[in-house]
Coordinates of C-alpha atoms and ligand atoms in Angstrom, one line a residue:
M1 CA -20.4 18.7 -31.1
K2 CA -18.2 17.7 -28.8
R3 CA -19.0 16.7 -25.7
Y4 CA -19.3 17.9 -22.4
Q5 CA -20.7 16.9 -18.5
T6 CA -23.4 19.6 -16.8
M7 CA -22.8 19.3 -13.2
S8 CA -27.1 19.7 -13.0
R9 CA -26.9 15.9 -14.0
L10 CA -23.6 14.3 -12.5
Y11 CA -24.1 12.2 -10.4
A12 CA -21.5 13.8 -7.8
P13 CA -23.7 14.2 -4.5
T14 CA -21.3 16.3 -2.2
L15 CA -20.9 16.6 1.5
K16 CA -20.4 20.3 3.5
E17 CA -19.3 17.9 6.0
D18 CA -16.6 16.0 7.2
P19 CA -17.8 12.6 7.3
T20 CA -17.2 11.4 10.9
E21 CA -16.1 7.6 9.8
A22 CA -13.2 9.0 7.8
E23 CA -9.9 9.6 9.5
L24 CA -7.5 10.6 6.5
V25 CA -7.6 13.3 4.3
S26 CA -8.3 11.3 1.0
H27 CA -11.2 9.4 2.5
K28 CA -13.0 12.5 3.8
L29 CA -12.7 14.5 0.4
L30 CA -13.1 10.9 -2.0
L31 CA -16.5 10.9 -0.2
R32 CA -17.3 14.8 0.2
A33 CA -16.5 15.5 -3.4
G34 CA -19.0 12.5 -4.3
M35 CA -16.6 10.3 -5.9
I36 CA -17.1 7.0 -3.5
R37 CA -19.8 5.8 -1.5
K38 CA -19.2 2.7 1.3
T39 CA -22.2 0.0 0.4
A40 CA -20.0 -2.2 3.5
A41 CA -17.0 -2.4 5.1
G42 CA -14.0 -2.4 3.0
L43 CA -16.4 -2.6 -0.1
Y44 CA -16.8 1.1 -2.1
S45 CA -18.9 2.1 -5.1
Y46 CA -16.7 4.3 -7.7
L47 CA -19.1 7.0 -8.6
P48 CA -18.7 8.9 -12.1
L49 CA -16.5 11.4 -11.3
C50 CA -13.8 8.6 -9.2
W51 CA -14.1 5.7 -12.2
R52 CA -12.8 8.3 -14.7
V53 CA -9.8 8.8 -12.6
I54 CA -9.4 5.2 -12.3
R55 CA -10.1 4.7 -15.9
K56 CA -7.0 7.3 -16.3
I57 CA -4.8 5.3 -14.3
E58 CA -5.2 2.2 -16.2
D59 CA -5.0 4.1 -19.5
V60 CA -1.3 4.7 -18.2
I61 CA -0.6 1.5 -17.0
R62 CA -1.6 0.0 -20.0
D63 CA 0.1 2.2 -21.8
E64 CA 3.8 1.7 -19.9
M65 CA 2.7 -2.4 -20.3
E66 CA 2.6 -2.0 -23.8
G67 CA 5.7 -0.1 -23.8
I68 CA 7.3 -3.4 -22.1
G69 CA 5.5 -6.2 -24.3
A70 CA 3.5 -7.5 -21.7
Q71 CA -0.3 -8.7 -23.4
E72 CA -3.5 -7.7 -21.3
M73 CA -5.8 -10.1 -20.4
L74 CA -8.4 -11.3 -18.2
T75 CA -9.2 -14.3 -16.4
P76 CA -12.0 -15.1 -13.8
I77 CA -12.0 -13.8 -10.5
V78 CA -13.4 -16.9 -9.1
T79 CA -10.6 -18.7 -8.4
P80 CA -11.1 -23.6 -8.1
G81 CA -9.6 -24.1 -4.6
E82 CA -8.2 -26.8 -5.9
L83 CA -5.4 -24.5 -7.4
W84 CA -4.8 -23.1 -4.6
E85 CA -4.1 -26.5 -2.8
Q86 CA -1.6 -27.3 -5.2
S87 CA 0.4 -24.0 -4.4
G88 CA -0.2 -24.7 -1.2
R89 CA -1.4 -21.5 -0.3
Y90 CA -4.9 -22.9 0.5
A91 CA -4.6 -22.9 4.1
A92 CA -1.1 -20.8 4.7
Y93 CA -3.2 -17.8 3.1
G94 CA -5.9 -17.9 6.6
P95 CA -8.6 -16.0 6.9
E96 CA -8.0 -13.1 4.7
L97 CA -8.6 -15.3 2.0
M98 CA -12.3 -15.1 0.9
R99 CA -13.7 -18.6 0.4
L100 CA -17.0 -19.9 -1.2
K101 CA -18.6 -23.2 -2.3
D102 CA -20.8 -23.8 -4.9
R103 CA -24.1 -25.8 -5.0
H104 CA -22.0 -28.7 -5.6
D105 CA -20.2 -28.3 -2.7
R106 CA -16.9 -27.5 -4.3
D107 CA -14.5 -25.0 -2.9
F108 CA -13.7 -21.5 -4.7
V109 CA -11.7 -19.1 -3.5
L110 CA -12.4 -15.3 -4.8
G111 CA -8.5 -14.3 -5.6
P112 CA -6.5 -11.7 -4.0
T113 CA -4.0 -12.5 -6.5
H114 CA -3.6 -14.5 -9.3
E115 CA -0.6 -16.6 -8.8
E116 CA -2.1 -19.5 -9.3
T117 CA -4.7 -18.9 -12.5
Y118 CA -2.2 -17.7 -14.3
T119 CA 0.6 -20.7 -13.6
D120 CA -2.4 -22.9 -14.2
L121 CA -3.4 -21.1 -17.4
V122 CA 0.4 -21.6 -18.6
R123 CA 1.1 -24.9 -17.9
N124 CA -0.3 -27.4 -20.1
E125 CA 0.3 -24.5 -23.3
L126 CA 3.5 -22.6 -22.9
R127 CA 5.7 -25.6 -23.4
S128 CA 8.8 -24.7 -25.1
Y129 CA 12.2 -22.2 -24.0
K130 CA 11.5 -20.5 -27.8
Q131 CA 8.3 -19.5 -26.3
L132 CA 9.2 -17.1 -23.4
P133 CA 10.0 -14.9 -21.8
V134 CA 5.5 -14.1 -21.8
T135 CA 4.2 -11.4 -19.9
L136 CA 0.2 -11.4 -19.2
Y137 CA -1.9 -9.3 -17.1
H138 CA -5.1 -8.1 -16.4
I139 CA -6.5 -5.1 -14.0
Q140 CA -9.2 -6.8 -11.9
D141 CA -11.4 -6.7 -8.6
K142 CA -9.6 -8.4 -6.0
F143 CA -11.0 -10.0 -2.5
R144 CA -9.2 -9.8 1.0
D145 CA -11.0 -9.8 3.9
E146 CA -8.9 -7.8 5.2
L147 CA -8.5 -7.4 9.2
R148 CA -9.4 -3.8 9.3
P149 CA -10.0 -2.9 6.4
R150 CA -10.2 1.4 6.9
F151 CA -9.3 4.3 4.9
G152 CA -11.0 4.3 2.3
L153 CA -9.9 2.7 -1.1
M154 CA -7.3 2.5 1.1
R155 CA -7.4 -0.7 2.7
G156 CA -10.4 -1.9 0.9
R157 CA -11.9 -6.2 1.1
E158 CA -12.6 -5.6 -2.6
F159 CA -10.3 -3.3 -4.7
I160 CA -8.7 -2.8 -8.6
M161 CA -5.3 -4.3 -8.8
K162 CA -3.4 -4.5 -12.2
D163 CA -1.3 -8.0 -11.9
A164 CA 1.5 -9.1 -13.7
Y165 CA 2.6 -12.2 -14.4
S166 CA 6.2 -13.2 -16.6
F167 CA 6.9 -16.6 -17.3
S168 CA 11.0 -17.2 -18.4
A169 CA 13.9 -19.9 -19.4
T170 CA 16.6 -18.1 -18.0
Q171 CA 17.0 -15.7 -14.4
E172 CA 18.6 -13.4 -16.3
S173 CA 15.7 -13.3 -19.1
L174 CA 13.5 -13.2 -15.5
Q175 CA 16.3 -10.3 -14.1
Q176 CA 15.1 -8.7 -17.7
C177 CA 11.3 -9.2 -16.8
Y178 CA 11.0 -8.0 -13.5
D179 CA 13.5 -4.5 -14.2
D180 CA 11.4 -4.0 -17.3
E181 CA 8.2 -3.8 -14.9
K182 CA 10.4 -2.0 -12.5
A183 CA 11.0 1.0 -14.9
A184 CA 7.6 1.2 -16.1
Y185 CA 5.6 0.8 -12.7
A186 CA 8.0 4.0 -11.6
R187 CA 7.3 6.1 -14.9
I188 CA 3.7 5.0 -13.8
A189 CA 3.9 6.4 -10.3
E190 CA 5.0 9.2 -11.7
R191 CA 2.9 9.9 -14.6
C192 CA 0.2 9.8 -12.6
G193 CA 1.6 12.4 -10.1
L194 CA 3.0 10.6 -7.3
K195 CA 5.9 11.2 -5.5
A196 CA 6.7 7.3 -5.2
L197 CA 10.2 6.0 -3.5
P198 CA 10.6 2.4 -4.4
V199 CA 12.6 0.6 -2.0
V200 CA 13.5 -2.9 -0.7
A201 CA 10.3 -4.7 1.1
D202 CA 9.4 -8.2 2.5
S203 CA 8.3 -10.2 -0.4
G204 CA 5.2 -11.9 2.1
Q205 CA 2.3 -14.1 1.8
I206 CA 3.7 -14.2 -2.1
G207 CA 7.0 -15.9 -1.6
G208 CA 10.3 -15.4 -3.7
D209 CA 13.8 -13.6 -3.0
T210 CA 13.6 -10.2 -4.4
S211 CA 11.4 -7.8 -4.1
V212 CA 10.6 -3.7 -4.3
E213 CA 7.5 -1.8 -3.0
F214 CA 6.9 1.7 -4.5
M215 CA 5.6 3.8 -1.3
A216 CA 4.0 6.9 -2.1
L217 CA 5.1 9.4 0.6
A218 CA 2.7 10.3 2.8
D219 CA 2.1 10.9 6.6
A220 CA -1.1 9.2 6.6
G221 CA 0.6 6.3 5.1
E222 CA 0.5 2.9 6.4
A223 CA 3.9 1.8 5.8
E224 CA 6.5 3.0 7.8
L225 CA 9.8 2.8 5.7
V226 CA 14.0 4.1 6.7
W227 CA 16.0 5.4 4.0
C228 CA 19.8 7.0 3.8
D229 CA 21.5 9.3 1.8
C230 CA 23.3 6.8 0.2
G231 CA 20.3 5.4 -1.7
F232 CA 19.6 3.1 1.0
A233 CA 15.3 3.1 1.0
A234 CA 13.9 -0.1 2.6
D235 CA 10.5 -0.8 3.9
T236 CA 10.9 -1.4 8.0
E237 CA 9.2 -4.7 7.2
A238 CA 12.0 -5.6 5.5
A239 CA 14.7 -3.3 6.5
T240 CA 17.5 -5.7 8.3
T241 CA 20.5 -4.2 9.9
K242 CA 22.2 -4.7 13.4
V243 CA 21.3 -1.9 16.3
P244 CA 24.7 -1.5 18.2
V245 CA 23.1 -2.8 21.7
Q246 CA 25.2 -0.8 25.0
D247 CA 26.3 -3.5 27.7
G248 CA 23.8 -3.2 30.5
P249 CA 25.5 -2.2 34.4
G250 CA 27.0 -4.9 36.4
H251 CA 30.1 -6.2 34.4
G252 CA 28.4 -9.7 33.8
E253 CA 28.1 -10.4 37.1
L254 CA 24.3 -12.0 37.8
R255 CA 23.5 -10.2 40.5
R256 CA 19.2 -10.1 41.8
I257 CA 17.9 -6.9 42.2
E258 CA 14.7 -5.5 44.1
T259 CA 12.6 -3.2 41.7
P260 CA 9.5 -2.7 43.3
G261 CA 6.5 -0.9 40.9
T262 CA 9.1 -1.2 37.8
H263 CA 6.9 -2.9 35.5
T264 CA 8.5 -0.4 32.0
I265 CA 11.7 -0.3 30.0
E266 CA 11.2 3.2 30.5
E267 CA 10.7 2.6 34.9
L268 CA 13.8 0.2 34.1
A269 CA 15.9 2.3 32.3
E270 CA 15.4 5.1 34.8
L271 CA 15.5 3.4 38.1
L272 CA 19.1 1.6 36.9
E273 CA 20.1 5.4 35.0
I274 CA 20.5 3.5 32.3
D275 CA 19.8 4.2 28.6
R276 CA 16.6 2.4 27.1
N277 CA 19.4 0.7 24.8
A278 CA 21.6 -1.0 27.3
T279 CA 18.1 -2.6 28.9
V280 CA 16.2 -6.2 27.1
K281 CA 12.9 -6.6 27.3
S282 CA 11.0 -9.6 26.6
L283 CA 8.2 -10.4 24.8
C284 CA 5.6 -14.0 25.4
V285 CA 4.5 -15.4 21.9
I286 CA 2.5 -18.2 21.6
D287 CA 3.5 -19.2 17.9
A288 CA 1.8 -20.8 15.2
E289 CA 1.8 -24.0 16.5
G290 CA 0.1 -22.8 20.0
K291 CA 3.5 -23.3 21.6
P292 CA 4.9 -20.5 24.2
V293 CA 7.9 -18.7 23.0
L294 CA 10.1 -15.9 25.1
A295 CA 11.4 -12.9 22.2
L296 CA 14.0 -10.9 24.1
V297 CA 14.3 -7.7 21.8
P298 CA 16.8 -4.4 22.4
G299 CA 14.9 -2.1 24.9
D300 CA 14.5 0.6 23.4
H301 CA 12.5 -1.4 19.9
E302 CA 10.4 -3.0 19.1
L303 CA 9.0 -6.2 17.7
N304 CA 8.2 -5.9 13.7
D305 CA 4.9 -7.6 13.3
C306 CA 6.2 -9.3 9.6
K307 CA 9.7 -10.5 10.9
A308 CA 8.2 -12.1 13.8
E309 CA 5.6 -13.8 11.7
H310 CA 8.3 -15.0 9.9
V311 CA 10.0 -16.6 13.1
F312 CA 6.7 -17.9 14.7
G313 CA 4.4 -18.7 11.6
S314 CA 1.5 -16.6 10.3
G315 CA -1.5 -16.8 13.2
Y316 CA 1.1 -16.3 16.3
R317 CA 0.1 -14.1 18.7
M318 CA 0.8 -12.3 22.4
M319 CA 0.1 -14.6 25.3
T320 CA -3.4 -13.4 27.5
D321 CA -3.2 -13.0 30.8
D322 CA -4.3 -15.9 31.6
E323 CA -1.9 -17.6 29.6
L324 CA 1.0 -15.9 31.6
K325 CA -0.4 -16.6 34.3
G326 CA -0.2 -20.3 33.3
Y327 CA 3.6 -20.3 32.2
K328 CA 4.1 -18.0 35.6
L329 CA 5.7 -15.4 33.9
P330 CA 5.0 -12.2 36.3
K331 CA 3.7 -9.1 34.0
G332 CA 6.4 -6.0 33.6
S333 CA 9.6 -8.8 35.7
I334 CA 9.8 -11.3 33.0
G335 CA 13.3 -12.2 31.8
P336 CA 15.0 -15.6 30.5
V337 CA 16.7 -16.4 33.4
K338 CA 15.1 -19.4 35.7
L339 CA 12.3 -19.0 33.6
T340 CA 9.7 -21.5 32.7
A341 CA 10.0 -25.4 31.2
G342 CA 9.4 -25.7 28.0
I343 CA 9.5 -21.9 26.5
R344 CA 11.4 -21.6 23.6
I345 CA 13.7 -18.2 24.4
V346 CA 14.3 -16.5 20.0
C347 CA 17.1 -13.8 20.6
D348 CA 17.4 -10.8 18.2
E349 CA 20.5 -11.0 16.7
S350 CA 21.6 -7.2 17.8
L351 CA 21.7 -8.6 21.3
K352 CA 24.6 -11.2 20.3
D353 CA 27.3 -8.6 21.0
A354 CA 25.6 -6.9 24.0
H355 CA 27.0 -8.4 27.6
S356 CA 25.7 -7.7 31.3
W357 CA 21.6 -7.5 30.6
A358 CA 19.5 -6.1 32.3
C359 CA 16.4 -7.7 32.1
G360 CA 12.9 -9.6 34.3
A361 CA 13.5 -12.3 37.2
N362 CA 10.4 -13.8 36.5
V363 CA 9.6 -12.7 39.8
D364 CA 7.2 -9.7 40.5
G365 CA 9.1 -6.9 41.4
Y366 CA 12.3 -8.0 40.6
H367 CA 14.7 -8.1 38.0
Y368 CA 18.1 -8.9 36.9
V369 CA 21.2 -7.3 36.4
G370 CA 24.7 -8.2 34.7
V371 CA 23.1 -11.6 32.6
E372 CA 25.2 -13.5 30.3
P373 CA 23.2 -15.0 27.5
D374 CA 24.8 -18.9 27.4
R375 CA 26.2 -18.9 30.9
D376 CA 22.8 -17.6 32.6
F377 CA 20.0 -19.5 29.8
T378 CA 20.1 -20.9 26.7
V379 CA 19.6 -18.9 23.5
D380 CA 17.0 -21.2 20.9
E381 CA 17.9 -19.2 18.2
W382 CA 18.8 -15.5 17.0
A383 CA 16.9 -14.2 14.3
D384 CA 16.1 -10.8 13.2
L385 CA 12.7 -9.7 14.7
I386 CA 13.1 -5.1 15.3
T387 CA 11.9 -2.7 13.6
V388 CA 14.6 -0.8 12.1
A389 CA 14.4 3.3 13.5
E390 CA 15.0 6.1 12.8
G391 CA 18.9 6.8 13.6
D392 CA 19.8 2.8 13.3
P393 CA 22.9 2.6 11.1
C394 CA 22.2 2.2 7.4
P395 CA 23.1 -1.2 6.1
K396 CA 25.2 -0.1 3.6
C397 CA 26.7 2.7 4.3
G398 CA 26.6 3.1 8.5
C399 CA 25.3 6.0 8.6
G400 CA 21.8 7.5 10.2
L401 CA 19.1 5.9 8.8
H402 CA 16.1 8.8 8.5
S403 CA 12.3 7.1 8.7
A404 CA 9.4 9.1 6.7
R405 CA 5.7 6.9 6.2
G406 CA 4.2 5.7 2.8
I407 CA 1.3 4.1 1.1
E408 CA 2.4 1.2 -0.4
I409 CA 0.7 2.0 -3.8
S410 CA 3.1 -1.6 -6.0
Q411 CA 5.3 -3.9 -5.4
V412 CA 7.2 -6.6 -8.2
F413 CA 8.5 -9.8 -6.8
Q414 CA 10.7 -12.8 -8.7
L415 CA 9.1 -15.6 -7.3
G416 CA 11.7 -18.0 -9.0
T417 CA 10.4 -21.3 -9.1
K418 CA 7.8 -21.4 -6.1
Y419 CA 4.5 -21.6 -7.6
S420 CA 5.4 -23.8 -11.1
E421 CA 7.6 -25.8 -9.0
A422 CA 4.5 -26.6 -6.7
M423 CA 1.8 -27.2 -9.9
G424 CA 4.4 -29.0 -11.8
A425 CA 4.8 -26.2 -14.6
T426 CA 7.4 -27.0 -16.6
F427 CA 8.4 -26.0 -20.4
M428 CA 11.5 -27.9 -22.9
D429 CA 14.5 -25.9 -22.2
E430 CA 17.4 -25.6 -25.5
D431 CA 18.7 -28.9 -23.8
G432 CA 15.8 -31.1 -24.4
R433 CA 14.8 -31.2 -20.7
E434 CA 11.9 -30.3 -18.4
K435 CA 12.2 -27.3 -16.4
P436 CA 10.2 -24.9 -13.8
F437 CA 9.3 -21.8 -15.6
L438 CA 11.1 -18.7 -13.6
M439 CA 8.2 -16.6 -12.8
G440 CA 8.0 -13.4 -11.9
C441 CA 4.7 -11.3 -10.0
Y442 CA 3.8 -7.8 -10.4
G443 CA 1.3 -5.8 -8.9
I444 CA 0.0 -2.1 -8.4
G445 CA -3.1 -1.2 -6.5
V446 CA -4.8 1.2 -8.5
S447 CA -7.6 2.1 -6.4
R448 CA -5.6 2.9 -4.3
M449 CA -3.6 5.1 -6.4
V450 CA -6.7 6.9 -6.2
S451 CA -6.4 7.4 -2.6
A452 CA -2.3 8.2 -2.9
V453 CA -3.1 10.8 -4.8
V454 CA -5.6 12.8 -3.3
E455 CA -3.1 12.2 -0.1
Q456 CA -0.5 14.3 -1.9
H457 CA -2.5 16.8 -3.9
N458 CA -5.2 18.4 -1.8
D459 CA -5.6 21.7 0.4
E460 CA -7.8 22.9 3.3
R461 CA -10.7 23.0 0.5
G462 CA -10.4 20.1 -1.4
I463 CA -8.4 17.8 -3.9
C464 CA -6.0 19.1 -5.8
W465 CA -6.4 16.9 -9.2
P466 CA -2.8 16.9 -11.2
V467 CA -4.1 17.1 -15.1
C468 CA -3.2 13.8 -15.9
V469 CA -5.4 11.8 -13.4
A470 CA -8.2 14.6 -13.3
P471 CA -11.8 13.3 -14.1
Y472 CA -12.5 16.8 -16.1
E473 CA -9.4 19.5 -17.2
V474 CA -11.6 22.4 -17.1
E475 CA -14.7 23.5 -15.3
V476 CA -16.8 26.0 -16.5
V477 CA -18.0 28.0 -13.4
A478 CA -21.5 29.7 -14.8
M479 CA -22.1 32.3 -11.7
N480 CA -25.2 33.1 -12.5
V481 CA -27.6 30.6 -15.1
N482 CA -30.8 33.5 -15.3
D483 CA -29.1 35.8 -16.6
D484 CA -29.2 35.8 -20.2
V485 CA -26.4 37.7 -20.6
V486 CA -24.2 34.8 -18.6
W487 CA -26.2 31.8 -19.6
P488 CA -26.3 31.8 -23.7
V489 CA -22.2 32.9 -23.6
A490 CA -20.9 29.9 -20.6
Q491 CA -22.7 27.5 -22.9
K492 CA -20.8 28.7 -25.9
V493 CA -17.2 28.9 -24.2
T494 CA -17.7 25.5 -22.5
E495 CA -18.7 24.0 -26.0
E496 CA -15.8 26.3 -27.6
L497 CA -13.7 24.3 -25.2
A498 CA -15.0 20.5 -25.7
A499 CA -14.7 21.6 -29.3
A500 CA -10.7 21.9 -28.8
D501 CA -10.8 18.7 -27.0
L502 CA -10.5 19.7 -23.4
E503 CA -12.6 17.9 -21.0
V504 CA -14.8 19.7 -19.8
L505 CA -17.4 19.4 -17.0
L506 CA -19.4 23.0 -16.8
D507 CA -21.3 23.6 -13.7
D508 CA -25.1 24.6 -14.7
R509 CA -26.8 24.9 -11.1
K510 CA -28.8 26.9 -10.3
E511 CA -27.0 27.9 -7.0
R512 CA -25.2 30.8 -5.5
P513 CA -21.7 31.8 -6.3
G514 CA -20.6 30.6 -3.0
V515 CA -22.0 27.6 -3.1
K516 CA -20.8 26.7 -7.0
F517 CA -17.1 27.3 -5.8
A518 CA -17.5 25.7 -3.0
D519 CA -18.4 22.8 -4.8
A520 CA -15.3 23.6 -7.6
D521 CA -12.5 23.7 -4.9
L522 CA -14.0 20.3 -3.2
I523 CA -13.9 18.0 -6.4
G524 CA -10.9 19.7 -7.4
V525 CA -11.1 20.3 -11.6
P526 CA -7.4 21.4 -11.9
Y527 CA -8.6 24.7 -14.1
Q528 CA -11.7 27.1 -12.9
V529 CA -13.1 29.2 -15.6
I530 CA -15.1 31.0 -13.7
L531 CA -18.1 33.8 -15.7
G532 CA -20.0 36.4 -14.0
K533 CA -21.3 39.6 -15.7
K534 CA -18.5 42.4 -15.8
G535 CA -16.4 39.3 -17.3
V536 CA -19.2 38.8 -19.7
A537 CA -19.7 42.0 -20.6
N538 CA -15.6 42.3 -21.1
E539 CA -15.1 38.7 -23.1
T540 CA -13.1 37.5 -20.8
A541 CA -12.9 34.9 -18.4
E542 CA -11.5 34.8 -15.2
V543 CA -9.4 31.4 -15.0
K544 CA -8.3 30.3 -11.0
V545 CA -5.8 27.5 -11.1
R546 CA -7.5 25.1 -8.9
A547 CA -3.7 23.8 -7.1
T548 CA -2.2 27.5 -6.7
G549 CA -4.7 29.8 -6.3
E550 CA -3.4 32.0 -9.3
R551 CA -5.7 33.7 -11.4
F552 CA -5.3 34.9 -14.8
D553 CA -7.6 37.3 -17.2
V554 CA -8.4 35.3 -20.1
P555 CA -10.2 36.7 -23.2
F556 CA -12.7 34.9 -24.5
G557 CA -10.9 34.9 -27.9
E558 CA -7.7 33.5 -26.5
L559 CA -8.8 30.9 -23.7
A560 CA -9.1 27.4 -25.9
S561 CA -5.5 27.5 -26.5
W562 CA -4.2 29.4 -23.2
L563 CA -5.9 26.3 -21.5
S564 CA -4.8 23.8 -24.5
E565 CA -1.1 24.6 -23.4
R566 CA -1.2 24.3 -20.2
V567 CA -3.6 21.2 -20.1
V568 CA -2.2 18.6 -22.9
P569 CA 1.6 18.9 -22.2
A570 CA 0.3 18.0 -18.8
R571 CA -1.6 15.0 -19.6
A572 CA -0.1 11.7 -18.8
Ligands
LIG1 P1 -0.1 -4.1 2.0 O1 0.8 -4.4 2.5 O2 -0.4 -2.4 2.2 O3 -1.5 -5.1 3.0 P2 0.3 -6.1 0.1 O4 1.7 -5.7 0.2 O5 -0.6 -7.0 1.2 O6 -0.1 -4.6 0.7 P3 0.4 -7.0 -2.7 O7 0.3 -8.4 -2.4 O8 1.5 -6.4 -3.1 O9 0.1 -6.1 -1.3 O10 -0.9 -6.2 -3.6 C1 -0.3 -5.5 -4.7 C2 -0.6 -4.3 -4.5 O11 -2.3 -4.2 -4.3 C3 -0.5 -3.2 -3.2 O12 0.4 -2.6 -3.4 C4 -1.4 -2.5 -2.5 O13 -1.5 -1.4 -3.9 C5 -3.0 -2.9 -3.0 N1 -3.2 -3.4 -2.4 C6 -3.2 -4.5 -1.7 N2 -4.3 -4.7 -0.4 C7 -5.1 -3.8 -0.7 C8 -6.0 -3.6 -0.2 N3 -6.4 -4.1 0.9 N4 -7.2 -2.6 -0.6 C9 -6.7 -1.7 -1.5 N5 -5.2 -2.1 -2.4 C10 -4.6 -3.1 -1.8
LIG2 MG1 2.5 -5.7 -1.5

């Protein structure tokens, strides 16, 4: 007999009320549906229903990886610190890296990603160009001591990742591996029921040149992206575009003006009766080396944290009030002219073509207009510093960009020789020369995908799982299990559906129908088969489609085929 699950035995402690600790819909619903529980900040247990979803996502990933010839394996989570020293990331990765020591006082890390492990694995044994390319992957827990673990599975400290690493002899071969993974990632998202957009990405800690992220579109997403009708799409961390900046007032004639009570860009723009875009904003930064920097950006744009990290180093920060005082920088009136000696000035590239800047005068209650860079102060560096915003020109076609929010579910990178060179991982090429491998790496946030699916598939009553990743495909709701007529029929119907290879959950609890309906909607199994006295008398079940709310009366004799016709084609 085919198996099915009964609700009375299922470990799925559902909650009637929204848990106060959860802000995001997906976090609330996963908790309420009894799918996840918090062990500590950023550390979650996946309860049986959630684990079934995760296994389905993993099945899709495995199938797609097999399709492109990537081989599954498994490496240890615990990684010798020494390998991270060799790649140069032991110090560079910062406090996000979970470090530990063994009893012999040797350093280890809990892998946040596994470039080092895989590079080390192949460096002595993958010897010849004839063996290349090779792509290896595993699905495994990763550890990142995130500054702000939050939103349930979205940003955990321990989370499940699928990570693949490719080793190639030539750039063409790397490009092929990368394109294959990228195409597989698009299919994985789609097969798991996610609407996702590939966007140009920053390559962050991992390094390398070419990278794309897949963003599941959702207002709750932490990532900001911009896109254009021409097909361009990018993470705002990576989008570079020179924004037009208007000349300020004063026709380039340096003039100090009194601006009492004017502390913000809005107030300055209002006072001068100009657009915020025609003002210049000064931001005071302490770079990664502890040195003071003044960053200048167009008044209507924000400093981008990721770009700032590239320019000021990882660990840069804004100055404290005491530091501002120490450097004689009066809050609200700071600018590049007559600046305290020793402060480096870095200007956003968009300001290059703008003249007659309006900015602070470094005296409380005063601003300058008519400021000209190079005449009135020295620019130490021009850099890309700002977050691209809605309406800024598309770098490809010049049209206004649209903005959207997304959840980063996966990312592909061309690493080139960054790790192979640092770690001495070479192979013998056709010409008899030792060369470093050309590498790619490809990560999917498996557990984060669960949150992303819930963000895209829910309503006010609960989750609406798409069939492809649903924990069960059909839930049989027996309205009254004490009824001598209804209960045996419910069992029989369940057995028949299970025998037809459907994944069935049977609500056999002695609860009121209202409680069962509410739980069924909350847990979100795609098809509900509702059995009550009247239906049983007519040998008819009421089938409710969870996502649409449609209801159908289906005779018992047709039930298995009716459901199979809908469920089977929708499987991933
Ligand atoms: P983010 O920018 O969201 O911090 P990332 O770019 O640092 O993510 P990657 O190094 O690209 O992450 O890791 C690959 C994938 O792992 C990501 O695309 C994401 O889906 C997932 N992931 C990364 N960090 C977390 C986390 N803290 N919790 C859950 N999933 C994560
Ligand atoms: Mg990423």
